[in-house]
mmCIF file of C-alpha atoms and ligand atoms in Angstrom:
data_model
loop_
_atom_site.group_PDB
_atom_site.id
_atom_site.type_symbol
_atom_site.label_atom_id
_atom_site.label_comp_id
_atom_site.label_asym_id
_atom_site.label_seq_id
_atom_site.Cartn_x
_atom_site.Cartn_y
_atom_site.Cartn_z
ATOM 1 C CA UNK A 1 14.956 15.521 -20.927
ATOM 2 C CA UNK A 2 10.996 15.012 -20.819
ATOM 3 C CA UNK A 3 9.623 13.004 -18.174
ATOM 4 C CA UNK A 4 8.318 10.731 -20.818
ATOM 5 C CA UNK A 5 12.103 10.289 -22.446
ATOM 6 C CA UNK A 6 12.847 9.773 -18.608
ATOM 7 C CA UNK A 7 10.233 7.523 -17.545
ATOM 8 C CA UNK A 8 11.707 4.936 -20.687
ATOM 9 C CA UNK A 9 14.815 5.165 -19.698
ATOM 10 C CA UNK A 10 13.718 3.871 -16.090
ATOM 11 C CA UNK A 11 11.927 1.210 -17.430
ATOM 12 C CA UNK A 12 15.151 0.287 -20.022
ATOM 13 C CA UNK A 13 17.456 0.463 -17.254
ATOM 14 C CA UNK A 14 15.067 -1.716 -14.785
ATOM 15 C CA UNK A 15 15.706 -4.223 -17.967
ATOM 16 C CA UNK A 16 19.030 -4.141 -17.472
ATOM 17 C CA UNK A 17 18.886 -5.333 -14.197
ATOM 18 C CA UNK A 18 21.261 -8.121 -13.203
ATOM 19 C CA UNK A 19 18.806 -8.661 -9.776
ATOM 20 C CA UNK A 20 15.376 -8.558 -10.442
ATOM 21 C CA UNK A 21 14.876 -9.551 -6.466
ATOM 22 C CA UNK A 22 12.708 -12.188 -5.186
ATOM 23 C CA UNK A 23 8.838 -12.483 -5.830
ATOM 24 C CA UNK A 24 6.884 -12.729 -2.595
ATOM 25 C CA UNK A 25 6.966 -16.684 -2.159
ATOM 26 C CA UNK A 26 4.662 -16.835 1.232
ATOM 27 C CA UNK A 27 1.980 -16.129 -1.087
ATOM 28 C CA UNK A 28 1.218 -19.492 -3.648
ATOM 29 C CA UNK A 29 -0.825 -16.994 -5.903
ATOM 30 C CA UNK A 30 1.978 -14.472 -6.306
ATOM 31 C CA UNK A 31 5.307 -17.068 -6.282
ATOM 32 C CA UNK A 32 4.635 -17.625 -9.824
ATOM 33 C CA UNK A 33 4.786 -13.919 -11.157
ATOM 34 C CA UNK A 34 7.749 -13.710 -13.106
ATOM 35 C CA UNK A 35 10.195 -11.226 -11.149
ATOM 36 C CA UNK A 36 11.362 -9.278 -14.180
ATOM 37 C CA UNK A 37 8.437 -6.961 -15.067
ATOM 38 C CA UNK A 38 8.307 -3.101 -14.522
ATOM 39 C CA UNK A 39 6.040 -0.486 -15.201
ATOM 40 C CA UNK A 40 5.544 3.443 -14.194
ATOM 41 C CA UNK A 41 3.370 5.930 -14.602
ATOM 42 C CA UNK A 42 3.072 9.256 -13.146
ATOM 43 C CA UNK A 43 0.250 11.471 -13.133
ATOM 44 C CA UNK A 44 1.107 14.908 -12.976
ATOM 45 C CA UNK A 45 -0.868 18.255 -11.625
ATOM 46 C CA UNK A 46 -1.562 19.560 -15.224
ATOM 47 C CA UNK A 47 -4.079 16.506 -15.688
ATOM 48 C CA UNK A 48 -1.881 14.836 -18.013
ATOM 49 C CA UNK A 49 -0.343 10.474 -17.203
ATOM 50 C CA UNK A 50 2.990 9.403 -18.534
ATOM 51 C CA UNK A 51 4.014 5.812 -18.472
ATOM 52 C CA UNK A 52 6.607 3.750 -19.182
ATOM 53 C CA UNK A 53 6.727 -0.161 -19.924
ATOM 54 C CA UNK A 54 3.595 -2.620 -18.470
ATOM 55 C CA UNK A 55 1.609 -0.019 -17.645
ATOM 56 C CA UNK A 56 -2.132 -1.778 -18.520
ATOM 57 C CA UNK A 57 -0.361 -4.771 -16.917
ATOM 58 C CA UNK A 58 -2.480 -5.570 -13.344
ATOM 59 C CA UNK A 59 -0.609 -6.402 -10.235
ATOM 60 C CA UNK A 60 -1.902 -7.256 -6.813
ATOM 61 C CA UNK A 61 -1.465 -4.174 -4.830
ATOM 62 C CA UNK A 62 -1.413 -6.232 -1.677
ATOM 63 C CA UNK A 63 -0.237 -3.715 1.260
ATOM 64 C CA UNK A 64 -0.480 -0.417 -1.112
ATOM 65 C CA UNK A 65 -4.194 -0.944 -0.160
ATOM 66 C CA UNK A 66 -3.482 0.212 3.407
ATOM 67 C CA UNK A 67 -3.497 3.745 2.324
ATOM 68 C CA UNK A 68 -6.689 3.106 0.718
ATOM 69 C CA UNK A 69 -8.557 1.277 4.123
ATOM 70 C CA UNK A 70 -7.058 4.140 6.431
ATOM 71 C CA UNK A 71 -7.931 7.018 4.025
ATOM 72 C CA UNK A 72 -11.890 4.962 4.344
ATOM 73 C CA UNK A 73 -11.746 5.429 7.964
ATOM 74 C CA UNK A 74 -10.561 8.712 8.286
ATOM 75 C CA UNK A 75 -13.124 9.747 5.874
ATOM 76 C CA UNK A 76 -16.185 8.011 7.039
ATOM 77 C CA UNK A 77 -15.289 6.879 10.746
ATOM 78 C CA UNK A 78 -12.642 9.880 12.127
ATOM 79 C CA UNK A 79 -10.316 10.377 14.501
ATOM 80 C CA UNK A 80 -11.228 7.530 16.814
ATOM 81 C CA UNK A 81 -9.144 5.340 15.299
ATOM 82 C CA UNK A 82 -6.276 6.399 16.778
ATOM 83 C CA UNK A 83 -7.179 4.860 20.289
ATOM 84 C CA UNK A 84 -6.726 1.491 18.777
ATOM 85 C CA UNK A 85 -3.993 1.875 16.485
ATOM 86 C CA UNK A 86 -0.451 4.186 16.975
ATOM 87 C CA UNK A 87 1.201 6.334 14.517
ATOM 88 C CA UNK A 88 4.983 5.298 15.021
ATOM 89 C CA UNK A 89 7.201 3.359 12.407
ATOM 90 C CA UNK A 90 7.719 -0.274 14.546
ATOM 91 C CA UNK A 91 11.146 -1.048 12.765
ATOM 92 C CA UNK A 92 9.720 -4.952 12.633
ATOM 93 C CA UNK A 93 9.347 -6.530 9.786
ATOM 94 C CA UNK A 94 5.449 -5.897 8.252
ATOM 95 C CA UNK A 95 3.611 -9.541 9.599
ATOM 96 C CA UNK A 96 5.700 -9.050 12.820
ATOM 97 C CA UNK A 97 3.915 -10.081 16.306
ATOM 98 C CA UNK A 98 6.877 -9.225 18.664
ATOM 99 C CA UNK A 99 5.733 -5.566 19.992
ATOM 100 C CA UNK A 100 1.457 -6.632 19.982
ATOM 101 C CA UNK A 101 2.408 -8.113 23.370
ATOM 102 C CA UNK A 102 5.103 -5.579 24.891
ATOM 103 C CA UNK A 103 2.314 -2.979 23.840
ATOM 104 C CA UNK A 104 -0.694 -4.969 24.936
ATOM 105 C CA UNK A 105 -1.996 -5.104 21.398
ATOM 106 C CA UNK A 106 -2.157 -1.626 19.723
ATOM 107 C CA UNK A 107 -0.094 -2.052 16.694
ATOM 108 C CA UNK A 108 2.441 0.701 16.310
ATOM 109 C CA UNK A 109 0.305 1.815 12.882
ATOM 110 C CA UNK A 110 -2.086 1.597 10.379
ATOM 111 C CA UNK A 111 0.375 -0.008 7.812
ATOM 112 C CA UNK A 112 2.155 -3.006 9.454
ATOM 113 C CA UNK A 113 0.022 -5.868 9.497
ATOM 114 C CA UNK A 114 -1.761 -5.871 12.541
ATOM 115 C CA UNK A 115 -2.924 -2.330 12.363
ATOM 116 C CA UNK A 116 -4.515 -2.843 9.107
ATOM 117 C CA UNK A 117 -6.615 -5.893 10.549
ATOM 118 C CA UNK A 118 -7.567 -3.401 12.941
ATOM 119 C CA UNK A 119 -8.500 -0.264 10.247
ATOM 120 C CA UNK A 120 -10.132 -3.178 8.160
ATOM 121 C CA UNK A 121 -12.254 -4.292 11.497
ATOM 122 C CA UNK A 122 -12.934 -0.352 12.510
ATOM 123 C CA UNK A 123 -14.907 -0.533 8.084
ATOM 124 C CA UNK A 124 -16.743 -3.345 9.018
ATOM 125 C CA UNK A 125 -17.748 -2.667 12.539
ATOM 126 C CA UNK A 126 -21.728 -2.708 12.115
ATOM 127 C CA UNK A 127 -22.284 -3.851 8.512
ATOM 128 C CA UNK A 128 -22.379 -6.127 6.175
ATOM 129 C CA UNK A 129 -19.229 -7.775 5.158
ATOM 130 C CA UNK A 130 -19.545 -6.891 1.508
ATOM 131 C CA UNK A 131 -19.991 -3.259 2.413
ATOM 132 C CA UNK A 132 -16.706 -2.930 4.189
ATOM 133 C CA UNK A 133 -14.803 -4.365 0.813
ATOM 134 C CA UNK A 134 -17.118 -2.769 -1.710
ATOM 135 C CA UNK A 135 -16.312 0.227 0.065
ATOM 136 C CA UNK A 136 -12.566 0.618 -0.645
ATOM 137 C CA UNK A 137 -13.129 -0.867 -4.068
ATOM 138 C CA UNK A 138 -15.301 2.024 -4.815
ATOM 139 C CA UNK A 139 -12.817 4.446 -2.869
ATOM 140 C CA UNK A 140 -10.270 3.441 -5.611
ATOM 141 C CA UNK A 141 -12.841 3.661 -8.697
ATOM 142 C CA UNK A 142 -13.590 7.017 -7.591
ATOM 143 C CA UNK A 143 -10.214 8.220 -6.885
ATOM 144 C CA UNK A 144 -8.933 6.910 -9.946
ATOM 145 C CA UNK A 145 -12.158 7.575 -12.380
ATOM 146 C CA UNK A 146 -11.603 4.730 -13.257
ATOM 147 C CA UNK A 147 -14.631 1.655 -12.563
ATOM 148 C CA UNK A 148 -12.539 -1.346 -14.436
ATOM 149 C CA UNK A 149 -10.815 -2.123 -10.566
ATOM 150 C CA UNK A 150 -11.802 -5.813 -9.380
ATOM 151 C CA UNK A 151 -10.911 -8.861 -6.813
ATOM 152 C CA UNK A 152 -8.269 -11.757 -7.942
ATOM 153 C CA UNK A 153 -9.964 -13.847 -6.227
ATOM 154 C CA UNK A 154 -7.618 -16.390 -7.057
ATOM 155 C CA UNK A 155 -5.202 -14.336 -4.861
ATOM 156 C CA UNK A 156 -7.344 -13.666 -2.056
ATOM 157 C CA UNK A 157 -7.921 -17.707 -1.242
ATOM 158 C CA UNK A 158 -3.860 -18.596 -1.700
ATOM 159 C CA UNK A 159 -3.444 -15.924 1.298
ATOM 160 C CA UNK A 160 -6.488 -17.506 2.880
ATOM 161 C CA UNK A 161 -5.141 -21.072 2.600
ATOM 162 C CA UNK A 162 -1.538 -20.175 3.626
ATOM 163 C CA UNK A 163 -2.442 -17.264 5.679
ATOM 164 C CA UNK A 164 -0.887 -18.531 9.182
ATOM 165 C CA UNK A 165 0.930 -15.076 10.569
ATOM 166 C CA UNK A 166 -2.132 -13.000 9.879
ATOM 167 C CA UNK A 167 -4.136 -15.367 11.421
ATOM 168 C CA UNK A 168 -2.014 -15.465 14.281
ATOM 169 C CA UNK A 169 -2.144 -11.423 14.688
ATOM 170 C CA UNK A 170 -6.032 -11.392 14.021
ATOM 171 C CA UNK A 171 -6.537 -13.516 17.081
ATOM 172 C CA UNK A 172 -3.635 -12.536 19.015
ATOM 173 C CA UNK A 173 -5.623 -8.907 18.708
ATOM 174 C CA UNK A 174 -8.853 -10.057 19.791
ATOM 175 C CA UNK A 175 -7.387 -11.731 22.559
ATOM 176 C CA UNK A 176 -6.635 -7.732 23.582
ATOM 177 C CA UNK A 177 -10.073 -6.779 22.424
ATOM 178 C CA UNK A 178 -8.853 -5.026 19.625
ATOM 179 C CA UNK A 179 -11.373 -6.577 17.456
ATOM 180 C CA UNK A 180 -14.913 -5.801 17.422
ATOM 181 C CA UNK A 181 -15.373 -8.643 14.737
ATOM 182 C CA UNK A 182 -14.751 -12.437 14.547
ATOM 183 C CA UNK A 183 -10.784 -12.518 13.518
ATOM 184 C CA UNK A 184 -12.301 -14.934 10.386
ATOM 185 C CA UNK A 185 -14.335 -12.031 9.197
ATOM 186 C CA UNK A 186 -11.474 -9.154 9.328
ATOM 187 C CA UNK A 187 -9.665 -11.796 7.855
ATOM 188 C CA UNK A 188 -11.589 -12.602 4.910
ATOM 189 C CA UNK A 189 -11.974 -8.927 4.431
ATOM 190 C CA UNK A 190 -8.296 -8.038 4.765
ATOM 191 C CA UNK A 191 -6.779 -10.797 2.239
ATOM 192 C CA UNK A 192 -9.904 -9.622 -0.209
ATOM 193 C CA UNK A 193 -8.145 -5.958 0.125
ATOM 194 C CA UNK A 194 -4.874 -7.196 -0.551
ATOM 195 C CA UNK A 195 -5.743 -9.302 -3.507
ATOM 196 C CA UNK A 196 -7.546 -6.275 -5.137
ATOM 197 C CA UNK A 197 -5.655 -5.837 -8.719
ATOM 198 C CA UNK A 198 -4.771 -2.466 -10.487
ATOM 199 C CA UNK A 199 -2.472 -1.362 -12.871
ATOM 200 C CA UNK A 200 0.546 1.217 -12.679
ATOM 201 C CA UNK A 201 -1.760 3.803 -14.699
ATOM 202 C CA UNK A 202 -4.808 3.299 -11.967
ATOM 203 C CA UNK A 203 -2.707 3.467 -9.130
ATOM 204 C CA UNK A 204 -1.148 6.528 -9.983
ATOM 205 C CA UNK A 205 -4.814 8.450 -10.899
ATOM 206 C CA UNK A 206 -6.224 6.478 -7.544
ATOM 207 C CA UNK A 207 -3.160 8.254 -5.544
ATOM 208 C CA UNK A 208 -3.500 12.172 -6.957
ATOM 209 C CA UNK A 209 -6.093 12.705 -4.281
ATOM 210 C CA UNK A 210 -2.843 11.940 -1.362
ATOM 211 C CA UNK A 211 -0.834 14.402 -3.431
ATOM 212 C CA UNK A 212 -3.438 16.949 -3.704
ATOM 213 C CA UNK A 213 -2.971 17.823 -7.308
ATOM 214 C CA UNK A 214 -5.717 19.927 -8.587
ATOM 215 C CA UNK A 215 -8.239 17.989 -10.456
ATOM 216 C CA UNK A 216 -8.643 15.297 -8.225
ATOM 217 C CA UNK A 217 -12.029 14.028 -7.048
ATOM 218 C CA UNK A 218 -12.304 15.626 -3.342
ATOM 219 C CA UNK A 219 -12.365 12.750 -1.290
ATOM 220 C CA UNK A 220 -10.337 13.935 1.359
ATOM 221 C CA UNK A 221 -9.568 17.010 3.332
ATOM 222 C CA UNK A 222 -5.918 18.513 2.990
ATOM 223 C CA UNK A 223 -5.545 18.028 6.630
ATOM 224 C CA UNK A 224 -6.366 13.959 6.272
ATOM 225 C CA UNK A 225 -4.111 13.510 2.992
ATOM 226 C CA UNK A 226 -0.957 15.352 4.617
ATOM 227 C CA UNK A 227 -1.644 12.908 7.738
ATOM 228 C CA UNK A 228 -1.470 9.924 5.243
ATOM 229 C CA UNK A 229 0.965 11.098 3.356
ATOM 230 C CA UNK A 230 3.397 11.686 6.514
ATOM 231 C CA UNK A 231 2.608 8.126 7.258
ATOM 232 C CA UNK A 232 3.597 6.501 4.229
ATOM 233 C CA UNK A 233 7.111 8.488 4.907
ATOM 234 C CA UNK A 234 7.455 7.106 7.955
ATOM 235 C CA UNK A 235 5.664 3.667 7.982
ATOM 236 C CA UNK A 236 4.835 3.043 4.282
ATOM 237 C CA UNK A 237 7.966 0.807 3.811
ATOM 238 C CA UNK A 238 7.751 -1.206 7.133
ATOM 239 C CA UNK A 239 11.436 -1.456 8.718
ATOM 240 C CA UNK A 240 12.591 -0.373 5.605
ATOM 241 C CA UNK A 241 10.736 3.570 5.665
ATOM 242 C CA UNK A 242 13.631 4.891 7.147
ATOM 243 C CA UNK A 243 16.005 3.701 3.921
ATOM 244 C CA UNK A 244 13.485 4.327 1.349
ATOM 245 C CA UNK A 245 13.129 8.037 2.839
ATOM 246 C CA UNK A 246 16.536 8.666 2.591
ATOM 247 C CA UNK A 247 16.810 7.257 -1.045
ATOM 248 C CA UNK A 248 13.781 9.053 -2.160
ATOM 249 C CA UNK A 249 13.003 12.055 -0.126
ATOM 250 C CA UNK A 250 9.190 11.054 -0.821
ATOM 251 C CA UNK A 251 6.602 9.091 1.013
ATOM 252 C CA UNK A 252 5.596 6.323 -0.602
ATOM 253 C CA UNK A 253 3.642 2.522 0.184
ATOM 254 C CA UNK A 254 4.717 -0.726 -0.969
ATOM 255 C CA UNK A 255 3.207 -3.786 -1.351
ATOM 256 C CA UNK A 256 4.681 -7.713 -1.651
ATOM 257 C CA UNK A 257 3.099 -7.656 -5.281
ATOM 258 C CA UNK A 258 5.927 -5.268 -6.027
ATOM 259 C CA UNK A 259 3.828 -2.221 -6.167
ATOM 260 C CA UNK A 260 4.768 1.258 -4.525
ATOM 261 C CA UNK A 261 2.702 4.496 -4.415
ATOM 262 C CA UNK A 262 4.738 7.603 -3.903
ATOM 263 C CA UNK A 263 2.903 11.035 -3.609
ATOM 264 C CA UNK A 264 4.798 14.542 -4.445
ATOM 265 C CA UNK A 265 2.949 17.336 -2.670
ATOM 266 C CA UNK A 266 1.106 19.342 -5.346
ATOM 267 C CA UNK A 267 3.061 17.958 -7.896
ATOM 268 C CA UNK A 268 2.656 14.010 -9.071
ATOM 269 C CA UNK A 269 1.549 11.321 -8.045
ATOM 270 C CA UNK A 270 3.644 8.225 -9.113
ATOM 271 C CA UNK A 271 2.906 4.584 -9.555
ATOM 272 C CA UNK A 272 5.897 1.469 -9.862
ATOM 273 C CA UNK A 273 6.033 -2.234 -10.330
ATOM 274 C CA UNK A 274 8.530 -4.212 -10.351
ATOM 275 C CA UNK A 275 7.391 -7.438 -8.391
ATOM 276 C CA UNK A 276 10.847 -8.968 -6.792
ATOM 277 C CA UNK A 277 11.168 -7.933 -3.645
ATOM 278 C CA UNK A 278 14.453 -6.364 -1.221
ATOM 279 C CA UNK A 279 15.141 -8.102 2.006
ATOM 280 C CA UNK A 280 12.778 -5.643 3.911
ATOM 281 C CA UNK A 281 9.702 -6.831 1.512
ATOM 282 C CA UNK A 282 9.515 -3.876 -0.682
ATOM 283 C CA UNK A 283 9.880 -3.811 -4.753
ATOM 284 C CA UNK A 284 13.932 -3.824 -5.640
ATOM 285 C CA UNK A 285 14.219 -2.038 -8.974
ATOM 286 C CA UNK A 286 10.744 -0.136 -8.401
ATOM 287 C CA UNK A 287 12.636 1.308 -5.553
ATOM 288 C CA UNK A 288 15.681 2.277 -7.821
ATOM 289 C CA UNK A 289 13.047 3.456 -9.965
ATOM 290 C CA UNK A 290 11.794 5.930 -7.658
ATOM 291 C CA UNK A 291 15.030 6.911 -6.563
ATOM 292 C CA UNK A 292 16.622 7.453 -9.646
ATOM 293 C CA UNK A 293 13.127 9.785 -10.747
ATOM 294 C CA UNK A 294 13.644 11.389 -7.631
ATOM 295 C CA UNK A 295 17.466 12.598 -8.533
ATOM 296 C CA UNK A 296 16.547 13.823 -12.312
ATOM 297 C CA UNK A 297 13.462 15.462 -11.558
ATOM 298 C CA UNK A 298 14.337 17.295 -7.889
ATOM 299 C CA UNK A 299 11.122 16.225 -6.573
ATOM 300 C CA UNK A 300 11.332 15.807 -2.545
ATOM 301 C CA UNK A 301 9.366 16.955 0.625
ATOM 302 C CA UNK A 302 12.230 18.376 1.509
ATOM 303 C CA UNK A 303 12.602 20.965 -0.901
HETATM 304 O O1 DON B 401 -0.874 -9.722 4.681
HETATM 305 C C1 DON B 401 0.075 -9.939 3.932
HETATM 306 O O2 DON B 401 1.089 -10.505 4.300
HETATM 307 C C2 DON B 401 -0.039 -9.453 2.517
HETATM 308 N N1 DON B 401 -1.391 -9.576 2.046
HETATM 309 C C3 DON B 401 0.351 -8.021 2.394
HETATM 310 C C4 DON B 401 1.724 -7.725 2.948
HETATM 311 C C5 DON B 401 2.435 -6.673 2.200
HETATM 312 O O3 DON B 401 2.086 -6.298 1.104
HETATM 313 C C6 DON B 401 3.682 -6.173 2.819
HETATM 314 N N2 DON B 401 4.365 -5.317 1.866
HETATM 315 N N3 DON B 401 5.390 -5.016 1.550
#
């Protein structure tokens, strides 16, 4: 079967899905998508990008830009982030609080919540607010070649308005003096991130840099993208990584918009959407998705 043949039959099969899962309804803006969309796309290491179903359709990428912030920092700021922030799935929930205290505020990594305020404070530590945004949005026009990637703004003020838990961890962190900046500031820049809108098509280019397929504008070492990359396997699906590595067998990033960006080493890099959500916060039938491409095509980390 081609991948393409494949890909269609993921998408007609999502279709047939008697639970669609529920959209993420904490966030106004995104309570009114209509669960039962999907789109794929993968982008493979011979250059080429197959899709299946809404795959010019954009989505709010939400947490998937986590990968994006921390791949910024690595890049322009280092190593140094890691006194700040740990590198150990938290099994909480993604806006949990409950281990900031017990570990004096260094969120267990850079993909829960908390530790993205603090990768999103480490960009904007001495410069302009704009810079710190404009900076990821240009990390994921590059990556992707693709300059058509914008703000819904419209998204970023519902999570403003109704933003209560991150507000809560932004000042419960500077509190520990984990923030350099005023929490409103990391906040404004953090929900901006979040609301920034792509498609299945331009997350999958914007991710073939984590897989390292050839091709791919250099914008990080192979050292920094295997370090990402064994995040995501172990953090990118909050208290759900350890269920969504066992499915899969590749490490992947969701977001609440029902996005999920899975890299295969040297081979693909893959895109879903699907925006109703499992119990754990991650996309339901995008997660199927995966799992099912996983089975037909043998693609795993762990050979
Ligand atoms: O901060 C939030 O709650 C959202 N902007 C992002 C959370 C998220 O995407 C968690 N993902 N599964």
């Amino acid at each position: 079967m081609t991948l393409a043949t494949l890909l269609s039959r993921l998408d007609a099969k999502a279709h047939a899905a008697a639970d669609w899962g529920a959209v993420a309804a904490y966030i106004p803006q995104l309570a009114c998508v209509n669960p039962a969309q999907f789109a794929i796309s993968v982008a493979l290491a011979d250059g080429s990008l197959v899709s299946a179903g809404q795959a010019k359709t954009r989505f709010s990428i939400q947490s998937v830009s986590k990968v994006f912030t921390l791949a910024c920092v690595l890049s322009r700021i280092g190593e140094s982030i890691w006194a700040r922030v740990g590198r150990e799935p938290s099994g909480d929930r993604f806006d949990s609080i409950l281990l900031l205290e017990q570990e004096q505020g260094r969120p267990r990594n850079p993909f829960i919540n908390a530790g993205a305020l603090v990768t999103t404070d480490e960009l904007l530590a001495g410069r302009a607010p704009r810079e710190a945004l404009s900076e990821v949005l240009e990390f994921l026009r590059v990556a992707s070649g693709d300059d058509d990637i914008h703000i819904d703004s419209a998204v970023a003020a519902s999570e403003q308005a109704t933003g209560y838990r991150n507000i809560a961890l932004a000042n419960y962190l500077k509190s520990y003096d984990n923030l350099i900046n005023e929490p409103d500031l990391v906040l404004g820049t953090y929900f901006h991130q979040c609301a920034i809108e792509m498609t299945t098509e331009q997350l999958a280019l914007a991710g073939r840099g984590i897989a390292g397929l050839p091709g791919a504008p250099l914008l990080l070492s192979a050292r920094k993208r295997r370090r990402l990359a064994a995040l995501m396997m172990t953090c990118g699906h909050y208290d759900g990584s350890g269920d969504f590595a066992f499915r899969t067998g590749l490490p992947g990033k969701s977001g609440v918009g029902g996005g999920i960006l899975v890299a295969v080493p040297g081979v693909a890099s893959v895109a879903v959407w699907s925006p109703g959500l499992n119990a754990w916060g991650n996309s339901k039938v995008g997660t199927e998705a995966i799992e099912t491409l996983a089975h037909k095509t043998g693609w795993s980390v762990f050979g």
